[in-house]
Each structure stands twice: as C-alpha cells, then as structure tokens.
C-alpha cells in the first residue's frame, strides 16, 4: 500500500477515534431540533419580545407550546425542553420547574434563585443590569468573555480561544447574569468577573445551589424581555470575516445553548470501584508515567511508593524523578504526577509548561501550574494543617460534579475521602475548570477539579494537555477510603484518556 | 445676535414665507401641530406614477409624473424645463458629476437624460421585464437597475449605455442604495432580505435579513453609508447597521402599505450651513401618512411625529441643509402635487 494511502487511513482512524471520544459533549446538529417539543413559559411583563423569540424558536424547528407562569409544572410533561422567558413573574412561577427532569433554558434572572441556579442574594448571586440605573455597566456588559473555547457551546459557535465577544448590538440594554455554584459552568462572563455568568450551564447531575441536583440540563442566558432583536449577529458579508464571525455571536450562543440543552447528557458509569479499576487497567497498560517526588522525603515517601506500586500494578511504566531533576524528563510521557512530597520552593517552576497530561497532588502548588489564582489561603490552601489553616481537619468532601467520570460514579453529596479527619488541600479554580468536589461547608474550596486540554487556566494561559488536581497530602494516599481510591483512579483515567472524552 | 439665534431667525423667516400661501386656502393645515406642510405645488398631467430626485445642491428638483420629467425650482414650484419619455417613469436617479439622469420606464427600458438640456440621450432595453429602482454609484460610475419582476440587477455603463452585467439576485427587488464603499444594497420584498452586492466585483456578498420587518419596500442610506432605513409592509421602519446586517432599531410606522423613504442629516438646533450631526428619516406610506423618525445619536433613533396627506405618495426627497422634505403625490389620475414640509421641526411641548 502506498504511504499516502496509509497516512490517509491513519488520519481517518484518528478522526474517528477523536469523534468517538468527543461524542459525549458534542451538540446535536441544528437539524435535530426539528420537531422537538418545546414549552415556552411566558408572563405578561411588558415590554416583551416573546413573539420574536417564539418565532425564532419555531424557525429553529421546535414545536412550540406556550404556557403561562401560573400554569402547573406538569405542563413540562412530555416536552423536550422548557424555555422560561423573563416576562414571567418570578414570584408566580417560583421554583415550579426546578425539579422537572426536562432540560430548562431561561433568561428570567429573578427566577434563578427559585430554580436553584444561583444563590438568593441580589447583586451578589444574580443581577439584571438595567440602563436606567447602571448605564455605564450595560455598556461594559456589551463585551462578553468566552471562558473556555473547549466548552461545547463555545465550540459550536466557533470561538477558538478565550476572548471577548459582543453580547448585544452596541446599545445600552438590560443584561442579566448569575453566579452558578461550583457545580455549574460559566460559558460566558461579563464585567471581567469570571463568576458573573452571562451564560452558564449545569450538566445533568451537577450540584446546583443549596445542594439541589440538576435533574436535567440547565442554561441561564443574559437576555432580557425586550432585547432579543439586539442579540449580536453578523449577516451576509459579515459572515466571511472570521473576526466578525467570532464577535457577533449573541444569537448563535442562544441557539447553541438550546442545542446543548436538548443534547444527550453524559452518562458516567455508576460507582463500581472494581469496574473502574478494570477500565483504568485497560487504558493504563503500557502508559509511560513520570512520578515526581522528593527522594528521601521525611514524610510521605511510603505513600509515594504505594502510588507508584499502584500505577505499576495497573500496567504503567513508571519512572520516579526527584524534584530537582530537569523537567525535560516529562517529554514523551503519557502522564506526569507531581507528588505532595515535593517542595514548592525547590520545584522551582518545573513542569509548569509541560505539554503532557498532568496530575497535581500538592494543594499549595496550585498557583504554579495555573490551577488557581496566586493568593495563598484565599485561592488555594489546606484544611486541617496547623499553622496553614484556620479550618479544622476533615475527611469529607462534597461531590458536585457527579456527571463527570472524574467523580468515579459517586452520587452528588458528601463522601468520606480519607478514613479519619486530616489534612485535605483545596483550590478555587478558574471557571473553565471541571469541579468534581468541594467541601460541604466551603463551596468555593475544591479538593478535586480538572482542566480539559485547550481550556483556559486560572492564569489565563491555554491548558496544553489534560490537567487534574487531586488534593492528597503527603501521606494521605494510604488513608484513602475505597471512595477516595476510586476518585484517585478516576482522575488518573481521565488524564490519560483522549481530550474531549468524558 | 449669536449665530445660532440668527440661524433660527432665518429658518423661521423661511418657514413664514413658505407658510404664507396657507392664508389663501391653497393647502390644508397640518395635523397634529408641529409637523406640517409649508407649501404645495400642483402639476397637471398624469399623476398615476412618478418619481422624485433632488440634485446635490438642492437647487433643482426632478419631478417625474407619468412619462414627463419636469425640472422644478423647489423654492417656487416653478417648472424650468421638461422632457417627455417613451413611457411612464418608475424610478429616477441623478449622476451629478456626469450631468445625467437615469429613469426606469414602464415599457421595460432605461432612459438616459442630459440634465443640462433635459434631452433624452438614449434608451436601452433592460434585461428584465420590470426595471424599477435605479441608482447611480459615483464610486464605480455605473448605474444599477433593479428589476422587480425578474429579480435581476442590471449594471449599466452610463457613458456607453452598455449593460456590463446582469446579476440574478432573486426576489421582487424594491429599493436600493450604494454606500460608496463598494457595496450596493437591494431589498427583496418577497424574500424579506436585503441583498448585498460588491459593486467592484459585481458579485453577491450575501443577504441581510430584514426581520422583524416583513416586506421591505423603500430604502434610504445615512450619509456616512453605515445605516440603512428600510420601511416594511408590516408597518415598521427597520434601522440596519450595514457593516454587519444587524437590525438594531425598529420604529413603528403610522399608516399602511409600501413606503418611500429619505434621510437627511441635520439638527433643528444646528445653525443652518454648519456641518450637521443628527437627522431625520421621512417615510411616507402608500396611504399618505408621513412619518418622521429622528436620529438622536448614531445608534439611537426614535419615532418623532406623523401626519396624513390626502393622496398616495410617489416619491420623497430631503434637502437637509435647508431643512425641507419634498413629497410627490398622485393627487388624481391627472394631477400630481409636490408637498413641502419641514421634518426638523420639533413637536410642541406637551
């Protein structure tokens, strides 16, 4: 066979593998919206562009049924998606659709707390910026920010990197935002605050505010009652220029958000440590892992040895490197693991630029790798470490990202990670991160999270390969519960799996 | 007296002179107050069809009514010249630098006139059956003729009369404008889009949707070439950012039916003769309702005032420096009338 044909076949196989791997977070095509049943919940607030929205929904192919805000939630039965307009009276609608297991898309900002999509505090958890009281802010909010180009919605609209875009046509108009829980995802933010979600989502199974678990996908969008026609969009010749195309994406985001809402959510395997280990063994066989620790560590050396043994038992080829060794050792590896036995100071920025998958275990190094911001004890730190934390030792973390395979199939809610209360690290990652767990009493402090390849790290850089963070203090590996072990294995498996796969 | 007050006084005097004929009962008083006719001139002859064009300095008004094109002094309404064409005029455009005018005719031809002597230079057959809107593009020095029947856009070399190209754009074409940046915009009334054409390459660049406007009819262009004003059959005037095709303002129109529209950049508070900034959009619907929209800022427009005329409009033109709008009316099958009004006047304080 000639070399050209061989390489062509290779390319096709790669594309097929990538496509299969990406399947989990791809959106249904626009054509798949045709005939889908959509319940459009409206109220009587004026001015209103509900008629324009409804016409647009119909033009997308939806079979639209209108409901009033006073109607019962049973109207959602049999629907493929519920869309709630901001013309509803939030106090009439209340939390009716909070628990419906139908995807929901809304721009009723004042309904966010009722729907558990944000906390309850106006201006802190959610806000509708209006041009009467906040004219300057509405102009600022014309500039949205794409938090992560690997977000499936942003990918669908063609954003190729984290960058500004135009939310509306350039007029002072109402803009809504909500601050989702760490279980949610900020797709687009405004005003330079990455938590101010102009558009945000919850995956099915994600933990929303107040511990409510999303029964189906949820989308919050920045629209208001009378400015649908201002959603940015370029037509005709404007579509030929990539910069113009990537700037005027307001209407595309609206459409892509709907497509995401009705797309099949990921279905991670249920919690089964032995099945997980079997999958990991299959994926890890022959993988070349660099384990970076501190030789002759006073504390944690034994745990490091056990991690290495575990990886070898899974079939990995593990090389142990000292913290002082050059980070060029990472080149060509399938995975680099940085142990918490390493000294942040002595590691001296090694491995910050590695372009291979990466698993970090030391909470206090989170800033070095762009996992978090740079403010120690505020953006990263530990619980239960004398002299380092005012928080008591703990053994329990709170699963908020059960939809991700990183959660090892564990259900949402508290889970005992280590046998007895001890030190557990945490970080507050950027909004492009997948947050697997927080603490039951500290929802912004996350002991397990990850960044997809291509996602924007907290330091603004583009993540060159999958990176996960698993808070494991030096000797803590040996105290992991079965659930803790499963979470560790899930992190390793995710890191060595193809980017885009769940 | 400061220049601003002087300008207001001059403006007031002009209005006074123009309104004097009101006393003789020649014209009806405006309703509601504020926006009103300041003069009306009558022309005997066919009033069923026609078009209107104003020359660049506002000194000559070309009034087409049936097959006749008159040159009219807009200050007095006096006819200074006349030409009779082979068929009724449907569209009229001037090429100021060339001393030419171009008219689309009901018999499917396009006539070229010498504006100096108002003589017919030539007529050519248009490629389509229904040539309607016509514009002259000073940038490319070409004439563009939209065909409302075939959906074709004919491109004519005005010096030779040769048809350079015939672009099948599609739809019932109605209303057209050139922005001077190599782009031509053409309404497709039945497709609810504005076709965008590259006037240099003579190729289609795509379409702008007119939604929420349905049935775009007329078209006017803001002076900088970055805003289109398009009245639509569903009773709205859409304001389009033609950099990206975004409809960002929708003004409700009083009145019904297809409309003609004109834009003039000026400000009632601005001294006459100085560079203006804000402007007015004058839209006249088929039932004779005159709508005046106001440009408050480059991104901000509002419906301003309206009143009703007693006949169907055939065309509208604005002389912004002199703060006048001219509306040609089909008063009867044998009578055309030219109405003059000041669209820049503010409505009375409530």
PDB file of C-alpha atoms in Angstrom, chain B residues 90 106 108 126-133 145-153 168-174 187-190:
ATOM      1  CA  UNK B  90     -40.876  54.201 -12.356  1.00  0.00           C
ATOM      2  CA  UNK B 106     -42.772  51.108 -17.566  1.00  0.00           C
ATOM      3  CA  UNK B 108     -39.011  47.882 -19.740  1.00  0.00           C
ATOM      4  CA  UNK B 126     -33.368  46.464 -19.600  1.00  0.00           C
ATOM      5  CA  UNK B 127     -32.518  42.762 -19.337  1.00  0.00           C
ATOM      6  CA  UNK B 128     -35.566  42.105 -17.170  1.00  0.00           C
ATOM      7  CA  UNK B 129     -39.210  42.874 -17.765  1.00  0.00           C
ATOM      8  CA  UNK B 130     -39.777  45.267 -14.898  1.00  0.00           C
ATOM      9  CA  UNK B 131     -36.921  47.706 -14.250  1.00  0.00           C
ATOM     10  CA  UNK B 132     -37.874  49.652 -11.131  1.00  0.00           C
ATOM     11  CA  UNK B 133     -35.380  51.127  -8.694  1.00  0.00           C
ATOM     12  CA  UNK B 145     -31.129  48.913 -12.159  1.00  0.00           C
ATOM     13  CA  UNK B 146     -33.209  46.559 -10.048  1.00  0.00           C
ATOM     14  CA  UNK B 147     -35.847  44.523 -11.773  1.00  0.00           C
ATOM     15  CA  UNK B 148     -38.909  43.939  -9.637  1.00  0.00           C
ATOM     16  CA  UNK B 149     -40.233  41.237 -11.956  1.00  0.00           C
ATOM     17  CA  UNK B 150     -37.222  39.082 -12.725  1.00  0.00           C
ATOM     18  CA  UNK B 151     -35.123  39.712  -9.633  1.00  0.00           C
ATOM     19  CA  UNK B 152     -32.146  40.702 -11.774  1.00  0.00           C
ATOM     20  CA  UNK B 153     -29.788  43.541 -11.129  1.00  0.00           C
ATOM     21  CA  UNK B 168     -29.689  37.253 -10.842  1.00  0.00           C
ATOM     22  CA  UNK B 169     -30.237  38.281  -7.222  1.00  0.00           C
ATOM     23  CA  UNK B 170     -33.729  36.906  -6.889  1.00  0.00           C
ATOM     24  CA  UNK B 171     -36.932  38.201  -5.398  1.00  0.00           C
ATOM     25  CA  UNK B 172     -39.109  41.185  -6.072  1.00  0.00           C
ATOM     26  CA  UNK B 173     -36.483  43.868  -5.928  1.00  0.00           C
ATOM     27  CA  UNK B 174     -37.602  47.185  -4.484  1.00  0.00           C
ATOM     28  CA  UNK B 187     -34.441  44.990  -0.986  1.00  0.00           C
ATOM     29  CA  UNK B 188     -36.045  41.726  -1.983  1.00  0.00           C
ATOM     30  CA  UNK B 189     -39.585  42.422  -0.950  1.00  0.00           C
ATOM     31  CA  UNK B 190     -40.896  38.862  -1.040  1.00  0.00           C
TER      32      UNK B 190
END
